[in-house]
Amino acid sequence: MSNHLPSFELEEKYKKYGLVVGVDEVGRGPWAGPVMAGAVWINPILLSSLPKGIRDSKKLTAKKRELIYKDLSSLNIVMAIGQANVEEIDSLNILNASFLAMERAVISLQKKLSSNITTILVDGNRLPKFQKFTGNINFIPVVGGDNISLSIATASIIAKQTRDLYMCQLHLSYPQYGFNKNKGYGTKAHRIALTECGITCHHRVSFRSYQSVKI
């Protein structure tokens, strides 16, 4: 694992134009559950108070991610979550559903801020297509953004932690699928459960990756 940690350089670069927020999504690949996005604005005066080790959520253990999430929640970090459900994923496709989740997160975040968002740092190489959140917004796609931007990395952590908790709650209603462990991803045990029990209303019927499973 690289020791390189995300920095606040991009946020500093664009803050002269106004508020800079970071956005990232999680849950594009699973067979079940929503896609979620986190949106974060970090007040520069809080930089020294941030928990240590913020980085791409995929590079954190579940325990470390949980601890960072709790520390972030105790600070005055402005953050929000948006999601697109399974029906929206199946009707829009996963890419557009991810953009929808991002837009909902940004709309929710804007409601918590006293000034307008002017710059959105987005993980990846695609510019999200927002339908309802309009204005003079500067979208900055950042390839590997959760390894580069502190705001994007923070957004990835809150999105991942929130989605994991959601899937653990879903497990209580559908224990046979092991959502508490696989978080909806396509594991061998998940495939077996699909074969034996069929799909639920939380499965993405449009995903070809498990359409070959005999159910």
PDB file of C-alpha atoms in Angstrom:
ATOM      1  CA  MET A   1       0.000   0.000   0.000  1.00  0.00           C
ATOM      2  CA  SER A   2       1.341   3.382  -0.954  1.00  0.00           C
ATOM      3  CA  ASN A   3       2.106   5.833   1.837  1.00  0.00           C
ATOM      4  CA  HIS A   4       0.909   8.697  -0.325  1.00  0.00           C
ATOM      5  CA  LEU A   5      -2.068  10.442   1.229  1.00  0.00           C
ATOM      6  CA  PRO A   6      -4.518  12.834  -0.420  1.00  0.00           C
ATOM      7  CA  SER A   7      -3.803  16.534  -0.020  1.00  0.00           C
ATOM      8  CA  PHE A   8      -5.754  19.795   0.028  1.00  0.00           C
ATOM      9  CA  GLU A   9      -3.901  21.241  -2.970  1.00  0.00           C
ATOM     10  CA  LEU A  10      -6.786  21.151  -5.442  1.00  0.00           C
ATOM     11  CA  GLU A  11      -9.133  22.661  -2.888  1.00  0.00           C
ATOM     12  CA  GLU A  12      -6.651  25.480  -2.290  1.00  0.00           C
ATOM     13  CA  LYS A  13      -6.265  26.008  -6.028  1.00  0.00           C
ATOM     14  CA  TYR A  14      -9.974  26.535  -6.664  1.00  0.00           C
ATOM     15  CA  LYS A  15     -11.158  28.091  -3.407  1.00  0.00           C
ATOM     16  CA  LYS A  16     -10.599  31.612  -4.778  1.00  0.00           C
ATOM     17  CA  TYR A  17     -13.737  31.037  -6.859  1.00  0.00           C
ATOM     18  CA  GLY A  18     -15.863  29.994  -3.886  1.00  0.00           C
ATOM     19  CA  LEU A  19     -16.753  26.784  -2.083  1.00  0.00           C
ATOM     20  CA  VAL A  20     -14.993  23.647  -3.300  1.00  0.00           C
ATOM     21  CA  VAL A  21     -16.571  20.285  -2.551  1.00  0.00           C
ATOM     22  CA  GLY A  22     -15.477  16.727  -3.190  1.00  0.00           C
ATOM     23  CA  VAL A  23     -17.793  14.015  -4.502  1.00  0.00           C
ATOM     24  CA  ASP A  24     -17.351  10.272  -4.843  1.00  0.00           C
ATOM     25  CA  GLU A  25     -19.642   7.295  -5.326  1.00  0.00           C
ATOM     26  CA  VAL A  26     -19.579   3.718  -4.110  1.00  0.00           C
ATOM     27  CA  GLY A  27     -21.497   0.619  -5.066  1.00  0.00           C
ATOM     28  CA  ARG A  28     -21.338   0.638  -8.855  1.00  0.00           C
ATOM     29  CA  GLY A  29     -20.342  -3.014  -9.124  1.00  0.00           C
ATOM     30  CA  PRO A  30     -22.553  -4.953  -6.677  1.00  0.00           C
ATOM     31  CA  TRP A  31     -25.392  -7.219  -7.739  1.00  0.00           C
ATOM     32  CA  ALA A  32     -27.657  -5.788  -5.055  1.00  0.00           C
ATOM     33  CA  GLY A  33     -28.340  -2.570  -3.201  1.00  0.00           C
ATOM     34  CA  PRO A  34     -28.238   1.113  -4.134  1.00  0.00           C
ATOM     35  CA  VAL A  35     -25.384   3.162  -5.504  1.00  0.00           C
ATOM     36  CA  MET A  36     -24.468   5.901  -3.054  1.00  0.00           C
ATOM     37  CA  ALA A  37     -22.461   9.106  -3.293  1.00  0.00           C
ATOM     38  CA  GLY A  38     -20.892  11.309  -0.682  1.00  0.00           C
ATOM     39  CA  ALA A  39     -20.390  15.063  -0.978  1.00  0.00           C
ATOM     40  CA  VAL A  40     -18.109  16.958   1.396  1.00  0.00           C
ATOM     41  CA  TRP A  41     -17.037  20.513   2.074  1.00  0.00           C
ATOM     42  CA  ILE A  42     -14.050  20.819   4.386  1.00  0.00           C
ATOM     43  CA  ASN A  43     -13.589  24.177   6.059  1.00  0.00           C
ATOM     44  CA  PRO A  44      -9.858  24.951   5.726  1.00  0.00           C
ATOM     45  CA  ILE A  45      -9.678  25.990   9.389  1.00  0.00           C
ATOM     46  CA  LEU A  46     -10.492  22.395  10.344  1.00  0.00           C
ATOM     47  CA  LEU A  47      -7.635  20.787   8.420  1.00  0.00           C
ATOM     48  CA  SER A  48      -5.458  20.327  11.486  1.00  0.00           C
ATOM     49  CA  SER A  49      -8.351  18.642  13.317  1.00  0.00           C
ATOM     50  CA  LEU A  50      -9.076  15.998  10.692  1.00  0.00           C
ATOM     51  CA  PRO A  51      -8.495  12.381  11.686  1.00  0.00           C
ATOM     52  CA  LYS A  52      -5.243  10.873  10.481  1.00  0.00           C
ATOM     53  CA  GLY A  53      -5.150   8.435   7.618  1.00  0.00           C
ATOM     54  CA  ILE A  54      -7.923   9.761   5.375  1.00  0.00           C
ATOM     55  CA  ARG A  55      -7.494   8.094   1.997  1.00  0.00           C
ATOM     56  CA  ASP A  56      -9.367   6.108  -0.636  1.00  0.00           C
ATOM     57  CA  SER A  57     -11.969   4.119   1.309  1.00  0.00           C
ATOM     58  CA  LYS A  58     -10.972   0.948  -0.559  1.00  0.00           C
ATOM     59  CA  LYS A  59      -7.507   1.174   0.998  1.00  0.00           C
ATOM     60  CA  LEU A  60      -8.828   1.265   4.560  1.00  0.00           C
ATOM     61  CA  THR A  61      -9.783  -1.665   6.730  1.00  0.00           C
ATOM     62  CA  ALA A  62     -13.416  -1.735   7.825  1.00  0.00           C
ATOM     63  CA  LYS A  63     -12.368  -0.890  11.383  1.00  0.00           C
ATOM     64  CA  LYS A  64     -10.172   2.044  10.366  1.00  0.00           C
ATOM     65  CA  ARG A  65     -12.878   3.377   8.055  1.00  0.00           C
ATOM     66  CA  GLU A  66     -15.425   3.189  10.873  1.00  0.00           C
ATOM     67  CA  LEU A  67     -13.122   5.066  13.259  1.00  0.00           C
ATOM     68  CA  ILE A  68     -12.429   7.817  10.725  1.00  0.00           C
ATOM     69  CA  TYR A  69     -16.146   8.112   9.973  1.00  0.00           C
ATOM     70  CA  LYS A  70     -16.939   8.550  13.669  1.00  0.00           C
ATOM     71  CA  ASP A  71     -14.213  11.186  14.022  1.00  0.00           C
ATOM     72  CA  LEU A  72     -15.484  13.056  10.960  1.00  0.00           C
ATOM     73  CA  SER A  73     -19.023  13.002  12.327  1.00  0.00           C
ATOM     74  CA  SER A  74     -17.858  14.641  15.541  1.00  0.00           C
ATOM     75  CA  LEU A  75     -16.247  17.539  13.659  1.00  0.00           C
ATOM     76  CA  ASN A  76     -18.010  20.386  11.891  1.00  0.00           C
ATOM     77  CA  ILE A  77     -17.391  18.788   8.504  1.00  0.00           C
ATOM     78  CA  VAL A  78     -20.291  19.519   6.160  1.00  0.00           C
ATOM     79  CA  MET A  79     -21.201  16.289   4.405  1.00  0.00           C
ATOM     80  CA  ALA A  80     -24.175  14.666   2.732  1.00  0.00           C
ATOM     81  CA  ILE A  81     -25.229  11.404   1.116  1.00  0.00           C
ATOM     82  CA  GLY A  82     -27.248  10.791  -2.030  1.00  0.00           C
ATOM     83  CA  GLN A  83     -28.364   7.503  -3.500  1.00  0.00           C
ATOM     84  CA  ALA A  84     -30.056   5.944  -6.487  1.00  0.00           C
ATOM     85  CA  ASN A  85     -32.095   2.841  -5.833  1.00  0.00           C
ATOM     86  CA  VAL A  86     -32.188  -0.435  -7.704  1.00  0.00           C
ATOM     87  CA  GLU A  87     -35.146   0.581  -9.869  1.00  0.00           C
ATOM     88  CA  GLU A  88     -33.280   3.701 -10.971  1.00  0.00           C
ATOM     89  CA  ILE A  89     -30.128   1.702 -11.667  1.00  0.00           C
ATOM     90  CA  ASP A  90     -32.076  -0.723 -13.847  1.00  0.00           C
ATOM     91  CA  SER A  91     -33.909   2.010 -15.745  1.00  0.00           C
ATOM     92  CA  LEU A  92     -31.117   4.574 -16.143  1.00  0.00           C
ATOM     93  CA  ASN A  93     -28.027   2.286 -16.221  1.00  0.00           C
ATOM     94  CA  ILE A  94     -25.400   2.321 -13.500  1.00  0.00           C
ATOM     95  CA  LEU A  95     -23.423   5.292 -14.851  1.00  0.00           C
ATOM     96  CA  ASN A  96     -26.399   7.634 -14.997  1.00  0.00           C
ATOM     97  CA  ALA A  97     -27.674   6.321 -11.676  1.00  0.00           C
ATOM     98  CA  SER A  98     -24.274   7.164 -10.180  1.00  0.00           C
ATOM     99  CA  PHE A  99     -24.566  10.703 -11.535  1.00  0.00           C
ATOM    100  CA  LEU A 100     -28.046  10.922 -10.007  1.00  0.00           C
ATOM    101  CA  ALA A 101     -26.715   9.829  -6.618  1.00  0.00           C
ATOM    102  CA  MET A 102     -23.962  12.440  -6.888  1.00  0.00           C
ATOM    103  CA  GLU A 103     -26.449  15.158  -7.768  1.00  0.00           C
ATOM    104  CA  ARG A 104     -28.675  14.267  -4.835  1.00  0.00           C
ATOM    105  CA  ALA A 105     -25.677  14.358  -2.506  1.00  0.00           C
ATOM    106  CA  VAL A 106     -24.649  17.797  -3.799  1.00  0.00           C
ATOM    107  CA  ILE A 107     -28.196  19.167  -3.520  1.00  0.00           C
ATOM    108  CA  SER A 108     -28.383  17.921   0.056  1.00  0.00           C
ATOM    109  CA  LEU A 109     -24.971  19.405   0.829  1.00  0.00           C
ATOM    110  CA  GLN A 110     -25.870  22.796  -0.658  1.00  0.00           C
ATOM    111  CA  LYS A 111     -28.845  23.037   1.705  1.00  0.00           C
ATOM    112  CA  LYS A 112     -26.423  22.831   4.627  1.00  0.00           C
ATOM    113  CA  LEU A 113     -24.160  25.616   3.336  1.00  0.00           C
ATOM    114  CA  SER A 114     -24.641  29.365   3.601  1.00  0.00           C
ATOM    115  CA  SER A 115     -22.716  30.067   0.374  1.00  0.00           C
ATOM    116  CA  ASN A 116     -23.094  28.592  -3.090  1.00  0.00           C
ATOM    117  CA  ILE A 117     -20.951  25.714  -4.256  1.00  0.00           C
ATOM    118  CA  THR A 118     -18.771  26.871  -7.145  1.00  0.00           C
ATOM    119  CA  THR A 119     -16.405  23.956  -7.779  1.00  0.00           C
ATOM    120  CA  ILE A 120     -17.051  20.226  -7.572  1.00  0.00           C
ATOM    121  CA  LEU A 121     -14.099  17.835  -7.559  1.00  0.00           C
ATOM    122  CA  VAL A 122     -15.299  14.483  -8.903  1.00  0.00           C
ATOM    123  CA  ASP A 123     -13.437  11.203  -8.782  1.00  0.00           C
ATOM    124  CA  GLY A 124     -12.890   9.732 -12.254  1.00  0.00           C
ATOM    125  CA  ASN A 125     -12.594  10.983 -15.810  1.00  0.00           C
ATOM    126  CA  ARG A 126     -16.252  11.690 -16.582  1.00  0.00           C
ATOM    127  CA  LEU A 127     -18.190  14.867 -15.921  1.00  0.00           C
ATOM    128  CA  PRO A 128     -21.456  14.075 -14.142  1.00  0.00           C
ATOM    129  CA  LYS A 129     -24.663  15.142 -15.843  1.00  0.00           C
ATOM    130  CA  PHE A 130     -26.826  16.993 -13.340  1.00  0.00           C
ATOM    131  CA  GLN A 131     -30.467  17.688 -14.180  1.00  0.00           C
ATOM    132  CA  LYS A 132     -31.761  19.683 -11.208  1.00  0.00           C
ATOM    133  CA  PHE A 133     -28.679  21.223  -9.611  1.00  0.00           C
ATOM    134  CA  THR A 134     -27.950  24.114 -11.929  1.00  0.00           C
ATOM    135  CA  GLY A 135     -25.832  27.200 -11.763  1.00  0.00           C
ATOM    136  CA  ASN A 136     -22.348  28.364 -12.580  1.00  0.00           C
ATOM    137  CA  ILE A 137     -20.641  25.188 -11.393  1.00  0.00           C
ATOM    138  CA  ASN A 138     -17.121  24.215 -12.367  1.00  0.00           C
ATOM    139  CA  PHE A 139     -16.801  20.413 -12.502  1.00  0.00           C
ATOM    140  CA  ILE A 140     -13.242  19.122 -12.165  1.00  0.00           C
ATOM    141  CA  PRO A 141     -12.813  15.414 -12.979  1.00  0.00           C
ATOM    142  CA  VAL A 142      -9.874  13.974 -11.056  1.00  0.00           C
ATOM    143  CA  VAL A 143      -8.593  10.568 -12.140  1.00  0.00           C
ATOM    144  CA  GLY A 144      -7.702   8.652  -8.998  1.00  0.00           C
ATOM    145  CA  GLY A 145      -9.264  11.511  -7.079  1.00  0.00           C
ATOM    146  CA  ASP A 146      -9.666   9.612  -3.834  1.00  0.00           C
ATOM    147  CA  ASN A 147      -5.869   9.286  -3.762  1.00  0.00           C
ATOM    148  CA  ILE A 148      -5.314  12.950  -4.636  1.00  0.00           C
ATOM    149  CA  SER A 149      -7.999  15.157  -3.115  1.00  0.00           C
ATOM    150  CA  LEU A 150      -8.708  15.188   0.612  1.00  0.00           C
ATOM    151  CA  SER A 151     -12.322  16.171  -0.018  1.00  0.00           C
ATOM    152  CA  ILE A 152     -12.900  13.340  -2.498  1.00  0.00           C
ATOM    153  CA  ALA A 153     -11.240  10.813  -0.185  1.00  0.00           C
ATOM    154  CA  THR A 154     -13.430  11.985   2.688  1.00  0.00           C
ATOM    155  CA  ALA A 155     -16.508  11.699   0.472  1.00  0.00           C
ATOM    156  CA  SER A 156     -15.513   8.153  -0.461  1.00  0.00           C
ATOM    157  CA  ILE A 157     -15.253   7.191   3.212  1.00  0.00           C
ATOM    158  CA  ILE A 158     -18.645   8.538   4.243  1.00  0.00           C
ATOM    159  CA  ALA A 159     -20.299   7.003   1.184  1.00  0.00           C
ATOM    160  CA  LYS A 160     -18.676   3.607   1.732  1.00  0.00           C
ATOM    161  CA  GLN A 161     -19.440   3.553   5.447  1.00  0.00           C
ATOM    162  CA  THR A 162     -23.050   4.617   4.912  1.00  0.00           C
ATOM    163  CA  ARG A 163     -23.632   2.021   2.207  1.00  0.00           C
ATOM    164  CA  ASP A 164     -22.013  -0.749   4.246  1.00  0.00           C
ATOM    165  CA  LEU A 165     -24.290   0.050   7.192  1.00  0.00           C
ATOM    166  CA  TYR A 166     -27.284   0.038   4.844  1.00  0.00           C
ATOM    167  CA  MET A 167     -26.374  -3.404   3.505  1.00  0.00           C
ATOM    168  CA  CYS A 168     -25.890  -4.735   7.039  1.00  0.00           C
ATOM    169  CA  GLN A 169     -29.409  -3.564   7.858  1.00  0.00           C
ATOM    170  CA  LEU A 170     -30.673  -5.225   4.692  1.00  0.00           C
ATOM    171  CA  HIS A 171     -29.036  -8.440   5.854  1.00  0.00           C
ATOM    172  CA  LEU A 172     -31.448  -8.586   8.797  1.00  0.00           C
ATOM    173  CA  SER A 173     -34.333  -9.035   6.362  1.00  0.00           C
ATOM    174  CA  TYR A 174     -32.458 -11.249   3.882  1.00  0.00           C
ATOM    175  CA  PRO A 175     -29.840 -13.195   5.894  1.00  0.00           C
ATOM    176  CA  GLN A 176     -29.514 -15.950   3.288  1.00  0.00           C
ATOM    177  CA  TYR A 177     -27.662 -13.606   0.893  1.00  0.00           C
ATOM    178  CA  GLY A 178     -24.910 -12.587   3.309  1.00  0.00           C
ATOM    179  CA  PHE A 179     -25.240  -8.871   2.615  1.00  0.00           C
ATOM    180  CA  ASN A 180     -23.465  -8.140   5.909  1.00  0.00           C
ATOM    181  CA  LYS A 181     -20.327  -9.693   4.458  1.00  0.00           C
ATOM    182  CA  ASN A 182     -20.500  -9.242   0.690  1.00  0.00           C
ATOM    183  CA  LYS A 183     -22.295  -5.846   0.739  1.00  0.00           C
ATOM    184  CA  GLY A 184     -24.170  -6.960  -2.365  1.00  0.00           C
ATOM    185  CA  TYR A 185     -21.079  -7.857  -4.396  1.00  0.00           C
ATOM    186  CA  GLY A 186     -20.893 -11.015  -6.477  1.00  0.00           C
ATOM    187  CA  THR A 187     -19.246 -13.584  -4.244  1.00  0.00           C
ATOM    188  CA  LYS A 188     -19.501 -17.348  -4.627  1.00  0.00           C
ATOM    189  CA  ALA A 189     -21.816 -17.546  -1.605  1.00  0.00           C
ATOM    190  CA  HIS A 190     -24.012 -14.808  -3.071  1.00  0.00           C
ATOM    191  CA  ARG A 191     -24.267 -16.703  -6.358  1.00  0.00           C
ATOM    192  CA  ILE A 192     -25.258 -19.881  -4.529  1.00  0.00           C
ATOM    193  CA  ALA A 193     -27.920 -17.973  -2.585  1.00  0.00           C
ATOM    194  CA  LEU A 194     -29.334 -16.625  -5.843  1.00  0.00           C
ATOM    195  CA  THR A 195     -29.501 -20.141  -7.259  1.00  0.00           C
ATOM    196  CA  GLU A 196     -31.239 -21.504  -4.182  1.00  0.00           C
ATOM    197  CA  CYS A 197     -33.463 -18.571  -3.188  1.00  0.00           C
ATOM    198  CA  GLY A 198     -33.897 -16.409  -6.276  1.00  0.00           C
ATOM    199  CA  ILE A 199     -33.591 -12.641  -6.433  1.00  0.00           C
ATOM    200  CA  THR A 200     -35.027 -10.010  -4.122  1.00  0.00           C
ATOM    201  CA  CYS A 201     -36.421  -6.579  -4.895  1.00  0.00           C
ATOM    202  CA  HIS A 202     -32.984  -5.268  -3.938  1.00  0.00           C
ATOM    203  CA  HIS A 203     -31.167  -7.067  -6.759  1.00  0.00           C
ATOM    204  CA  ARG A 204     -30.241  -5.283  -9.979  1.00  0.00           C
ATOM    205  CA  VAL A 205     -31.991  -7.302 -12.657  1.00  0.00           C
ATOM    206  CA  SER A 206     -30.210  -5.378 -15.418  1.00  0.00           C
ATOM    207  CA  PHE A 207     -26.776  -6.599 -14.351  1.00  0.00           C
ATOM    208  CA  ARG A 208     -25.597  -9.228 -16.826  1.00  0.00           C
ATOM    209  CA  SER A 209     -22.961 -10.511 -14.402  1.00  0.00           C
ATOM    210  CA  TYR A 210     -25.474 -12.748 -12.661  1.00  0.00           C
ATOM    211  CA  GLN A 211     -28.154 -13.174 -15.325  1.00  0.00           C
ATOM    212  CA  SER A 212     -26.630 -16.551 -16.174  1.00  0.00           C
ATOM    213  CA  VAL A 213     -27.395 -17.836 -12.679  1.00  0.00           C
ATOM    214  CA  LYS A 214     -30.202 -20.376 -12.871  1.00  0.00           C
ATOM    215  CA  ILE A 215     -32.901 -19.105 -10.536  1.00  0.00           C
TER     216      ILE A 215
END
